[in-house]
PDB file of N, CA and C in Angstrom:
ATOM      1  N   MET A 480      14.891   5.183 -38.132  1.00  0.00           N
ATOM      2  CA  MET A 480      13.550   5.550 -38.543  1.00  0.00           C
ATOM      3  C   MET A 480      13.054   4.521 -39.554  1.00  0.00           C
ATOM      4  N   THR A 481      11.828   4.103 -39.376  1.00  0.00           N
ATOM      5  CA  THR A 481      11.227   3.179 -40.318  1.00  0.00           C
ATOM      6  C   THR A 481      10.456   3.968 -41.362  1.00  0.00           C
ATOM      7  N   GLY A 482      10.075   3.318 -42.396  1.00  0.00           N
ATOM      8  CA  GLY A 482       9.319   3.956 -43.470  1.00  0.00           C
ATOM      9  C   GLY A 482       9.640   3.297 -44.791  1.00  0.00           C
ATOM     10  N   ILE A 483       8.876   3.656 -45.779  1.00  0.00           N
ATOM     11  CA  ILE A 483       9.064   3.112 -47.124  1.00  0.00           C
ATOM     12  C   ILE A 483       9.744   4.176 -47.968  1.00  0.00           C
ATOM     13  N   LYS A 484      10.857   3.827 -48.585  1.00  0.00           N
ATOM     14  CA  LYS A 484      11.617   4.778 -49.398  1.00  0.00           C
ATOM     15  C   LYS A 484      10.816   5.159 -50.640  1.00  0.00           C
ATOM     16  N   LEU A 485      10.765   6.473 -50.882  1.00  0.00           N
ATOM     17  CA  LEU A 485      10.093   6.979 -52.081  1.00  0.00           C
ATOM     18  C   LEU A 485      11.006   6.800 -53.284  1.00  0.00           C
ATOM     19  N   GLY A 486      10.456   6.351 -54.379  1.00  0.00           N
ATOM     20  CA  GLY A 486      11.214   6.230 -55.618  1.00  0.00           C
ATOM     21  C   GLY A 486      10.685   7.187 -56.670  1.00  0.00           C
ATOM     22  N   PHE A 487       9.944   8.191 -56.234  1.00  0.00           N
ATOM     23  CA  PHE A 487       9.305   9.133 -57.155  1.00  0.00           C
ATOM     24  C   PHE A 487       9.078  10.446 -56.423  1.00  0.00           C
ATOM     25  N   LYS A 488       8.738  11.483 -57.183  1.00  0.00           N
ATOM     26  CA  LYS A 488       8.400  12.778 -56.600  1.00  0.00           C
ATOM     27  C   LYS A 488       6.894  12.823 -56.384  1.00  0.00           C
ATOM     28  N   MET A 489       6.487  13.418 -55.283  1.00  0.00           N
ATOM     29  CA  MET A 489       5.061  13.515 -54.979  1.00  0.00           C
ATOM     30  C   MET A 489       4.319  14.340 -56.032  1.00  0.00           C
ATOM     31  N   VAL A 490       4.970  15.321 -56.608  1.00  0.00           N
ATOM     32  CA  VAL A 490       4.339  16.121 -57.665  1.00  0.00           C
ATOM     33  C   VAL A 490       4.018  15.233 -58.865  1.00  0.00           C
ATOM     34  N   ASP A 491       4.927  14.319 -59.196  1.00  0.00           N
ATOM     35  CA  ASP A 491       4.673  13.394 -60.305  1.00  0.00           C
ATOM     36  C   ASP A 491       3.496  12.467 -59.990  1.00  0.00           C
ATOM     37  N   LEU A 492       3.394  12.036 -58.736  1.00  0.00           N
ATOM     38  CA  LEU A 492       2.265  11.201 -58.331  1.00  0.00           C
ATOM     39  C   LEU A 492       0.956  11.986 -58.472  1.00  0.00           C
ATOM     40  N   ALA A 493       0.954  13.226 -58.006  1.00  0.00           N
ATOM     41  CA  ALA A 493      -0.248  14.059 -58.112  1.00  0.00           C
ATOM     42  C   ALA A 493      -0.655  14.237 -59.573  1.00  0.00           C
ATOM     43  N   LYS A 494       0.313  14.478 -60.439  1.00  0.00           N
ATOM     44  CA  LYS A 494       0.016  14.621 -61.876  1.00  0.00           C
ATOM     45  C   LYS A 494      -0.580  13.349 -62.446  1.00  0.00           C
ATOM     46  N   SER A 495       0.017  12.222 -62.097  1.00  0.00           N
ATOM     47  CA  SER A 495      -0.464  10.952 -62.661  1.00  0.00           C
ATOM     48  C   SER A 495      -1.863  10.603 -62.151  1.00  0.00           C
ATOM     49  N   TRP A 496      -2.212  11.039 -60.964  1.00  0.00           N
ATOM     50  CA  TRP A 496      -3.536  10.788 -60.399  1.00  0.00           C
ATOM     51  C   TRP A 496      -4.529  11.874 -60.776  1.00  0.00           C
ATOM     52  N   GLY A 497      -4.056  12.962 -61.408  1.00  0.00           N
ATOM     53  CA  GLY A 497      -4.933  14.070 -61.763  1.00  0.00           C
ATOM     54  C   GLY A 497      -5.403  14.835 -60.540  1.00  0.00           C
ATOM     55  N   ARG A 498      -4.476  15.090 -59.614  1.00  0.00           N
ATOM     56  CA  ARG A 498      -4.802  15.761 -58.356  1.00  0.00           C
ATOM     57  C   ARG A 498      -3.935  16.989 -58.159  1.00  0.00           C
ATOM     58  N   GLY A 499      -4.353  17.813 -57.216  1.00  0.00           N
ATOM     59  CA  GLY A 499      -3.538  18.928 -56.763  1.00  0.00           C
ATOM     60  C   GLY A 499      -2.712  18.477 -55.572  1.00  0.00           C
ATOM     61  N   ILE A 500      -1.728  19.297 -55.188  1.00  0.00           N
ATOM     62  CA  ILE A 500      -0.871  18.933 -54.059  1.00  0.00           C
ATOM     63  C   ILE A 500      -0.569  20.155 -53.210  1.00  0.00           C
ATOM     64  N   GLY A 501      -0.615  19.963 -51.905  1.00  0.00           N
ATOM     65  CA  GLY A 501      -0.225  20.980 -50.939  1.00  0.00           C
ATOM     66  C   GLY A 501       0.745  20.344 -49.959  1.00  0.00           C
ATOM     67  N   SER A 502       1.572  21.169 -49.318  1.00  0.00           N
ATOM     68  CA  SER A 502       2.588  20.636 -48.422  1.00  0.00           C
ATOM     69  C   SER A 502       2.687  21.484 -47.157  1.00  0.00           C
ATOM     70  N   VAL A 503       2.883  20.801 -46.026  1.00  0.00           N
ATOM     71  CA  VAL A 503       3.034  21.455 -44.733  1.00  0.00           C
ATOM     72  C   VAL A 503       4.229  20.833 -44.013  1.00  0.00           C
ATOM     73  N   ARG A 504       5.156  21.669 -43.545  1.00  0.00           N
ATOM     74  CA  ARG A 504       6.287  21.180 -42.746  1.00  0.00           C
ATOM     75  C   ARG A 504       5.845  21.085 -41.289  1.00  0.00           C
ATOM     76  N   LEU A 505       6.262  20.009 -40.636  1.00  0.00           N
ATOM     77  CA  LEU A 505       5.892  19.778 -39.248  1.00  0.00           C
ATOM     78  C   LEU A 505       7.075  20.049 -38.311  1.00  0.00           C
ATOM     79  N   LYS A 506       6.781  20.232 -37.031  1.00  0.00           N
ATOM     80  CA  LYS A 506       7.797  20.562 -36.030  1.00  0.00           C
ATOM     81  C   LYS A 506       8.844  19.468 -35.877  1.00  0.00           C
ATOM     82  N   ASP A 507       8.494  18.221 -36.175  1.00  0.00           N
ATOM     83  CA  ASP A 507       9.436  17.115 -36.012  1.00  0.00           C
ATOM     84  C   ASP A 507      10.365  16.926 -37.212  1.00  0.00           C
ATOM     85  N   GLY A 508      10.282  17.830 -38.195  1.00  0.00           N
ATOM     86  CA  GLY A 508      11.153  17.749 -39.368  1.00  0.00           C
ATOM     87  C   GLY A 508      10.538  16.992 -40.531  1.00  0.00           C
ATOM     88  N   SER A 509       9.394  16.386 -40.326  1.00  0.00           N
ATOM     89  CA  SER A 509       8.707  15.704 -41.418  1.00  0.00           C
ATOM     90  C   SER A 509       7.790  16.699 -42.123  1.00  0.00           C
ATOM     91  N   SER A 510       7.116  16.239 -43.162  1.00  0.00           N
ATOM     92  CA  SER A 510       6.137  17.082 -43.841  1.00  0.00           C
ATOM     93  C   SER A 510       4.928  16.228 -44.203  1.00  0.00           C
ATOM     94  N   VAL A 511       3.822  16.917 -44.418  1.00  0.00           N
ATOM     95  CA  VAL A 511       2.607  16.249 -44.859  1.00  0.00           C
ATOM     96  C   VAL A 511       2.285  16.767 -46.250  1.00  0.00           C
ATOM     97  N   LYS A 512       2.162  15.861 -47.193  1.00  0.00           N
ATOM     98  CA  LYS A 512       1.741  16.187 -48.558  1.00  0.00           C
ATOM     99  C   LYS A 512       0.261  15.835 -48.647  1.00  0.00           C
ATOM    100  N   ILE A 513      -0.523  16.799 -49.127  1.00  0.00           N
ATOM    101  CA  ILE A 513      -1.967  16.603 -49.247  1.00  0.00           C
ATOM    102  C   ILE A 513      -2.320  16.568 -50.725  1.00  0.00           C
ATOM    103  N   LEU A 514      -2.868  15.461 -51.189  1.00  0.00           N
ATOM    104  CA  LEU A 514      -3.307  15.329 -52.572  1.00  0.00           C
ATOM    105  C   LEU A 514      -4.824  15.315 -52.576  1.00  0.00           C
ATOM    106  N   GLY A 515      -5.418  16.223 -53.350  1.00  0.00           N
ATOM    107  CA  GLY A 515      -6.864  16.323 -53.347  1.00  0.00           C
ATOM    108  C   GLY A 515      -7.468  16.414 -54.730  1.00  0.00           C
ATOM    109  N   ASP A 516      -8.680  15.927 -54.833  1.00  0.00           N
ATOM    110  CA  ASP A 516      -9.453  16.015 -56.067  1.00  0.00           C
ATOM    111  C   ASP A 516     -10.918  16.193 -55.703  1.00  0.00           C
ATOM    112  N   PRO A 517     -11.432  17.442 -55.800  1.00  0.00           N
ATOM    113  CA  PRO A 517     -12.822  17.671 -55.423  1.00  0.00           C
ATOM    114  C   PRO A 517     -13.828  16.992 -56.344  1.00  0.00           C
ATOM    115  N   ASN A 518     -13.450  16.721 -57.586  1.00  0.00           N
ATOM    116  CA  ASN A 518     -14.364  16.074 -58.529  1.00  0.00           C
ATOM    117  C   ASN A 518     -14.618  14.617 -58.179  1.00  0.00           C
ATOM    118  N   ASP A 519     -13.575  13.916 -57.743  1.00  0.00           N
ATOM    119  CA  ASP A 519     -13.712  12.507 -57.364  1.00  0.00           C
ATOM    120  C   ASP A 519     -13.969  12.328 -55.875  1.00  0.00           C
ATOM    121  N   CYS A 520     -14.065  13.432 -55.136  1.00  0.00           N
ATOM    122  CA  CYS A 520     -14.261  13.379 -53.680  1.00  0.00           C
ATOM    123  C   CYS A 520     -13.202  12.491 -53.033  1.00  0.00           C
ATOM    124  N   ALA A 521     -11.938  12.871 -53.214  1.00  0.00           N
ATOM    125  CA  ALA A 521     -10.840  12.095 -52.659  1.00  0.00           C
ATOM    126  C   ALA A 521      -9.755  13.026 -52.117  1.00  0.00           C
ATOM    127  N   VAL A 522      -9.230  12.683 -50.937  1.00  0.00           N
ATOM    128  CA  VAL A 522      -8.127  13.418 -50.323  1.00  0.00           C
ATOM    129  C   VAL A 522      -7.197  12.395 -49.682  1.00  0.00           C
ATOM    130  N   ASP A 523      -5.886  12.543 -49.934  1.00  0.00           N
ATOM    131  CA  ASP A 523      -4.887  11.648 -49.350  1.00  0.00           C
ATOM    132  C   ASP A 523      -3.832  12.474 -48.634  1.00  0.00           C
ATOM    133  N   PHE A 524      -3.406  11.985 -47.461  1.00  0.00           N
ATOM    134  CA  PHE A 524      -2.356  12.621 -46.680  1.00  0.00           C
ATOM    135  C   PHE A 524      -1.157  11.677 -46.626  1.00  0.00           C
ATOM    136  N   PHE A 525       0.013  12.168 -47.006  1.00  0.00           N
ATOM    137  CA  PHE A 525       1.247  11.392 -46.952  1.00  0.00           C
ATOM    138  C   PHE A 525       2.195  12.090 -45.985  1.00  0.00           C
ATOM    139  N   ARG A 526       2.615  11.419 -44.934  1.00  0.00           N
ATOM    140  CA  ARG A 526       3.615  11.994 -44.018  1.00  0.00           C
ATOM    141  C   ARG A 526       4.971  11.468 -44.450  1.00  0.00           C
ATOM    142  N   ILE A 527       5.894  12.406 -44.731  1.00  0.00           N
ATOM    143  CA  ILE A 527       7.183  12.064 -45.324  1.00  0.00           C
ATOM    144  C   ILE A 527       8.324  12.701 -44.530  1.00  0.00           C
ATOM    145  N   LYS A 528       9.416  11.955 -44.387  1.00  0.00           N
ATOM    146  CA  LYS A 528      10.627  12.485 -43.760  1.00  0.00           C
ATOM    147  C   LYS A 528      11.834  11.798 -44.377  1.00  0.00           C
ATOM    148  N   ASN A 529      12.805  12.591 -44.771  1.00  0.00           N
ATOM    149  CA  ASN A 529      14.054  12.083 -45.359  1.00  0.00           C
ATOM    150  C   ASN A 529      13.812  11.114 -46.517  1.00  0.00           C
ATOM    151  N   GLY A 530      12.852  11.451 -47.376  1.00  0.00           N
ATOM    152  CA  GLY A 530      12.588  10.636 -48.554  1.00  0.00           C
ATOM    153  C   GLY A 530      11.868   9.330 -48.281  1.00  0.00           C
ATOM    154  N   LYS A 531      11.285   9.190 -47.094  1.00  0.00           N
ATOM    155  CA  LYS A 531      10.555   7.972 -46.743  1.00  0.00           C
ATOM    156  C   LYS A 531       9.126   8.311 -46.341  1.00  0.00           C
ATOM    157  N   ILE A 532       8.200   7.454 -46.742  1.00  0.00           N
ATOM    158  CA  ILE A 532       6.803   7.607 -46.331  1.00  0.00           C
ATOM    159  C   ILE A 532       6.648   6.992 -44.943  1.00  0.00           C
ATOM    160  N   LEU A 533       6.205   7.813 -43.998  1.00  0.00           N
ATOM    161  CA  LEU A 533       6.013   7.348 -42.625  1.00  0.00           C
ATOM    162  C   LEU A 533       4.570   6.960 -42.349  1.00  0.00           C
ATOM    163  N   GLY A 534       3.646   7.524 -43.117  1.00  0.00           N
ATOM    164  CA  GLY A 534       2.240   7.206 -42.916  1.00  0.00           C
ATOM    165  C   GLY A 534       1.382   7.758 -44.025  1.00  0.00           C
ATOM    166  N   ILE A 535       0.270   7.091 -44.269  1.00  0.00           N
ATOM    167  CA  ILE A 535      -0.678   7.501 -45.305  1.00  0.00           C
ATOM    168  C   ILE A 535      -2.086   7.390 -44.730  1.00  0.00           C
ATOM    169  N   LYS A 536      -2.899   8.394 -45.037  1.00  0.00           N
ATOM    170  CA  LYS A 536      -4.304   8.347 -44.646  1.00  0.00           C
ATOM    171  C   LYS A 536      -5.101   8.885 -45.822  1.00  0.00           C
ATOM    172  N   GLY A 537      -6.161   8.195 -46.209  1.00  0.00           N
ATOM    173  CA  GLY A 537      -6.953   8.616 -47.352  1.00  0.00           C
ATOM    174  C   GLY A 537      -8.440   8.608 -47.070  1.00  0.00           C
ATOM    175  N   TYR A 538      -9.137   9.480 -47.766  1.00  0.00           N
ATOM    176  CA  TYR A 538     -10.590   9.579 -47.640  1.00  0.00           C
ATOM    177  C   TYR A 538     -11.200   9.538 -49.028  1.00  0.00           C
ATOM    178  N   ARG A 539     -12.285   8.801 -49.183  1.00  0.00           N
ATOM    179  CA  ARG A 539     -12.984   8.666 -50.458  1.00  0.00           C
ATOM    180  C   ARG A 539     -14.482   8.770 -50.223  1.00  0.00           C
ATOM    181  N   GLY A 540     -15.206   9.164 -51.257  1.00  0.00           N
ATOM    182  CA  GLY A 540     -16.656   9.144 -51.192  1.00  0.00           C
ATOM    183  C   GLY A 540     -17.276  10.490 -50.907  1.00  0.00           C
ATOM    184  N   GLN A 541     -18.569  10.443 -50.718  1.00  0.00           N
ATOM    185  CA  GLN A 541     -19.385  11.644 -50.599  1.00  0.00           C
ATOM    186  C   GLN A 541     -18.928  12.588 -49.484  1.00  0.00           C
ATOM    187  N   ASP A 542     -18.540  12.056 -48.330  1.00  0.00           N
ATOM    188  CA  ASP A 542     -18.131  12.887 -47.196  1.00  0.00           C
ATOM    189  C   ASP A 542     -16.623  12.991 -47.034  1.00  0.00           C
ATOM    190  N   ALA A 543     -15.866  12.626 -48.042  1.00  0.00           N
ATOM    191  CA  ALA A 543     -14.410  12.585 -47.943  1.00  0.00           C
ATOM    192  C   ALA A 543     -13.802  13.936 -47.594  1.00  0.00           C
ATOM    193  N   ILE A 544     -14.253  14.983 -48.241  1.00  0.00           N
ATOM    194  CA  ILE A 544     -13.657  16.297 -48.006  1.00  0.00           C
ATOM    195  C   ILE A 544     -13.970  16.779 -46.592  1.00  0.00           C
ATOM    196  N   CYS A 545     -15.158  16.521 -46.098  1.00  0.00           N
ATOM    197  CA  CYS A 545     -15.518  16.889 -44.714  1.00  0.00           C
ATOM    198  C   CYS A 545     -14.644  16.153 -43.709  1.00  0.00           C
ATOM    199  N   HIS A 546     -14.457  14.845 -43.907  1.00  0.00           N
ATOM    200  CA  HIS A 546     -13.629  14.058 -42.995  1.00  0.00           C
ATOM    201  C   HIS A 546     -12.173  14.493 -43.068  1.00  0.00           C
ATOM    202  N   ALA A 547     -11.698  14.769 -44.268  1.00  0.00           N
ATOM    203  CA  ALA A 547     -10.314  15.212 -44.436  1.00  0.00           C
ATOM    204  C   ALA A 547     -10.098  16.573 -43.787  1.00  0.00           C
ATOM    205  N   ALA A 548     -11.099  17.448 -43.832  1.00  0.00           N
ATOM    206  CA  ALA A 548     -10.988  18.766 -43.203  1.00  0.00           C
ATOM    207  C   ALA A 548     -10.775  18.627 -41.700  1.00  0.00           C
ATOM    208  N   ASN A 549     -11.349  17.595 -41.094  1.00  0.00           N
ATOM    209  CA  ASN A 549     -11.122  17.349 -39.666  1.00  0.00           C
ATOM    210  C   ASN A 549      -9.665  16.998 -39.389  1.00  0.00           C
ATOM    211  N   GLU A 550      -9.036  16.305 -40.313  1.00  0.00           N
ATOM    212  CA  GLU A 550      -7.625  15.936 -40.189  1.00  0.00           C
ATOM    213  C   GLU A 550      -6.736  17.185 -40.196  1.00  0.00           C
ATOM    214  N   ILE A 551      -7.180  18.216 -40.882  1.00  0.00           N
ATOM    215  CA  ILE A 551      -6.421  19.458 -40.997  1.00  0.00           C
ATOM    216  C   ILE A 551      -6.179  20.077 -39.620  1.00  0.00           C
ATOM    217  N   GLY A 552      -7.156  19.988 -38.725  1.00  0.00           N
ATOM    218  CA  GLY A 552      -6.997  20.519 -37.370  1.00  0.00           C
ATOM    219  C   GLY A 552      -5.835  19.878 -36.631  1.00  0.00           C
ATOM    220  N   ALA A 553      -5.691  18.577 -36.763  1.00  0.00           N
ATOM    221  CA  ALA A 553      -4.588  17.863 -36.116  1.00  0.00           C
ATOM    222  C   ALA A 553      -3.253  18.259 -36.728  1.00  0.00           C
ATOM    223  N   ILE A 554      -3.228  18.440 -38.032  1.00  0.00           N
ATOM    224  CA  ILE A 554      -1.996  18.841 -38.712  1.00  0.00           C
ATOM    225  C   ILE A 554      -1.596  20.253 -38.292  1.00  0.00           C
ATOM    226  N   GLU A 555      -2.574  21.125 -38.139  1.00  0.00           N
ATOM    227  CA  GLU A 555      -2.302  22.512 -37.767  1.00  0.00           C
ATOM    228  C   GLU A 555      -1.585  22.602 -36.414  1.00  0.00           C
ATOM    229  N   LYS A 556      -1.928  21.721 -35.483  1.00  0.00           N
ATOM    230  CA  LYS A 556      -1.285  21.702 -34.163  1.00  0.00           C
ATOM    231  C   LYS A 556       0.179  21.286 -34.244  1.00  0.00           C
ATOM    232  N   GLN A 557       0.526  20.488 -35.257  1.00  0.00           N
ATOM    233  CA  GLN A 557       1.891  19.983 -35.411  1.00  0.00           C
ATOM    234  C   GLN A 557       2.723  20.806 -36.397  1.00  0.00           C
ATOM    235  N   ALA A 558       2.087  21.738 -37.105  1.00  0.00           N
ATOM    236  CA  ALA A 558       2.749  22.488 -38.171  1.00  0.00           C
ATOM    237  C   ALA A 558       3.801  23.447 -37.631  1.00  0.00           C
ATOM    238  N   LEU A 559       4.903  23.550 -38.356  1.00  0.00           N
ATOM    239  CA  LEU A 559       5.952  24.503 -38.030  1.00  0.00           C
ATOM    240  C   LEU A 559       5.411  25.928 -38.151  1.00  0.00           C
ATOM    241  N   VAL A 560       4.673  26.178 -39.223  1.00  0.00           N
ATOM    242  CA  VAL A 560       4.003  27.464 -39.450  1.00  0.00           C
ATOM    243  C   VAL A 560       2.525  27.158 -39.675  1.00  0.00           C
ATOM    244  N   PRO A 561       1.691  27.353 -38.654  1.00  0.00           N
ATOM    245  CA  PRO A 561       0.275  26.973 -38.762  1.00  0.00           C
ATOM    246  C   PRO A 561      -0.468  27.582 -39.954  1.00  0.00           C
ATOM    247  N   SER A 562      -0.110  28.775 -40.373  1.00  0.00           N
ATOM    248  CA  SER A 562      -0.806  29.396 -41.512  1.00  0.00           C
ATOM    249  C   SER A 562      -0.540  28.653 -42.825  1.00  0.00           C
ATOM    250  N   ASP A 563       0.525  27.865 -42.880  1.00  0.00           N
ATOM    251  CA  ASP A 563       0.818  27.078 -44.084  1.00  0.00           C
ATOM    252  C   ASP A 563      -0.245  26.009 -44.341  1.00  0.00           C
ATOM    253  N   VAL A 564      -0.931  25.599 -43.295  1.00  0.00           N
ATOM    254  CA  VAL A 564      -1.941  24.547 -43.426  1.00  0.00           C
ATOM    255  C   VAL A 564      -3.083  25.014 -44.326  1.00  0.00           C
ATOM    256  N   ASP A 565      -3.552  26.240 -44.119  1.00  0.00           N
ATOM    257  CA  ASP A 565      -4.636  26.769 -44.956  1.00  0.00           C
ATOM    258  C   ASP A 565      -4.219  26.850 -46.417  1.00  0.00           C
ATOM    259  N   ASN A 566      -2.985  27.283 -46.661  1.00  0.00           N
ATOM    260  CA  ASN A 566      -2.483  27.369 -48.047  1.00  0.00           C
ATOM    261  C   ASN A 566      -2.390  25.989 -48.685  1.00  0.00           C
ATOM    262  N   ALA A 567      -1.886  25.013 -47.925  1.00  0.00           N
ATOM    263  CA  ALA A 567      -1.763  23.646 -48.449  1.00  0.00           C
ATOM    264  C   ALA A 567      -3.135  23.056 -48.750  1.00  0.00           C
ATOM    265  N   TRP A 568      -4.103  23.316 -47.875  1.00  0.00           N
ATOM    266  CA  TRP A 568      -5.460  22.798 -48.074  1.00  0.00           C
ATOM    267  C   TRP A 568      -6.049  23.377 -49.350  1.00  0.00           C
ATOM    268  N   ALA A 569      -5.849  24.671 -49.572  1.00  0.00           N
ATOM    269  CA  ALA A 569      -6.390  25.315 -50.773  1.00  0.00           C
ATOM    270  C   ALA A 569      -5.706  24.814 -52.035  1.00  0.00           C
ATOM    271  N   THR A 570      -4.382  24.667 -52.014  1.00  0.00           N
ATOM    272  CA  THR A 570      -3.667  24.264 -53.232  1.00  0.00           C
ATOM    273  C   THR A 570      -3.840  22.788 -53.555  1.00  0.00           C
ATOM    274  N   CYS A 571      -4.228  21.973 -52.584  1.00  0.00           N
ATOM    275  CA  CYS A 571      -4.388  20.545 -52.874  1.00  0.00           C
ATOM    276  C   CYS A 571      -5.573  20.303 -53.815  1.00  0.00           C
ATOM    277  N   PHE A 572      -6.432  21.270 -53.965  1.00  0.00           N
ATOM    278  CA  PHE A 572      -7.573  21.113 -54.878  1.00  0.00           C
ATOM    279  C   PHE A 572      -7.363  21.803 -56.222  1.00  0.00           C
ATOM    280  N   ASP A 573      -6.162  22.369 -56.430  1.00  0.00           N
ATOM    281  CA  ASP A 573      -5.795  22.926 -57.728  1.00  0.00           C
ATOM    282  C   ASP A 573      -5.137  21.811 -58.534  1.00  0.00           C
ATOM    283  N   VAL A 574      -5.914  21.127 -59.316  1.00  0.00           N
ATOM    284  CA  VAL A 574      -5.436  19.958 -60.056  1.00  0.00           C
ATOM    285  C   VAL A 574      -4.312  20.353 -61.003  1.00  0.00           C
ATOM    286  N   ILE A 575      -3.214  19.603 -60.943  1.00  0.00           N
ATOM    287  CA  ILE A 575      -2.043  19.854 -61.785  1.00  0.00           C
ATOM    288  C   ILE A 575      -2.299  19.302 -63.176  1.00  0.00           C
ATOM    289  N   ALA A 576      -2.092  20.140 -64.165  1.00  0.00           N
ATOM    290  CA  ALA A 576      -2.302  19.696 -65.553  1.00  0.00           C
ATOM    291  C   ALA A 576      -1.030  19.218 -66.185  1.00  0.00           C
TER     292      ALA A 576
END
């Protein structure tokens, strides 16, 4: 498996960026971490497996949250527990203090 090894915890990254974080486990054993900040209109998706980043997708600007919400539909189809997607989406906007 290819990917970039993580040298930090995603929660620490969310704190340092002033964002909230949500997580969804996928059927293939990976997970998607969603970091969101409604004030800055920014949402980032990190796909992670075995401590490695497999992919990153980010949205910025006025329509960022709308575009990111479209990504949620694709994640829901791959989710181990589809109802976890709604919880992750909601918690990604609870900024960690």
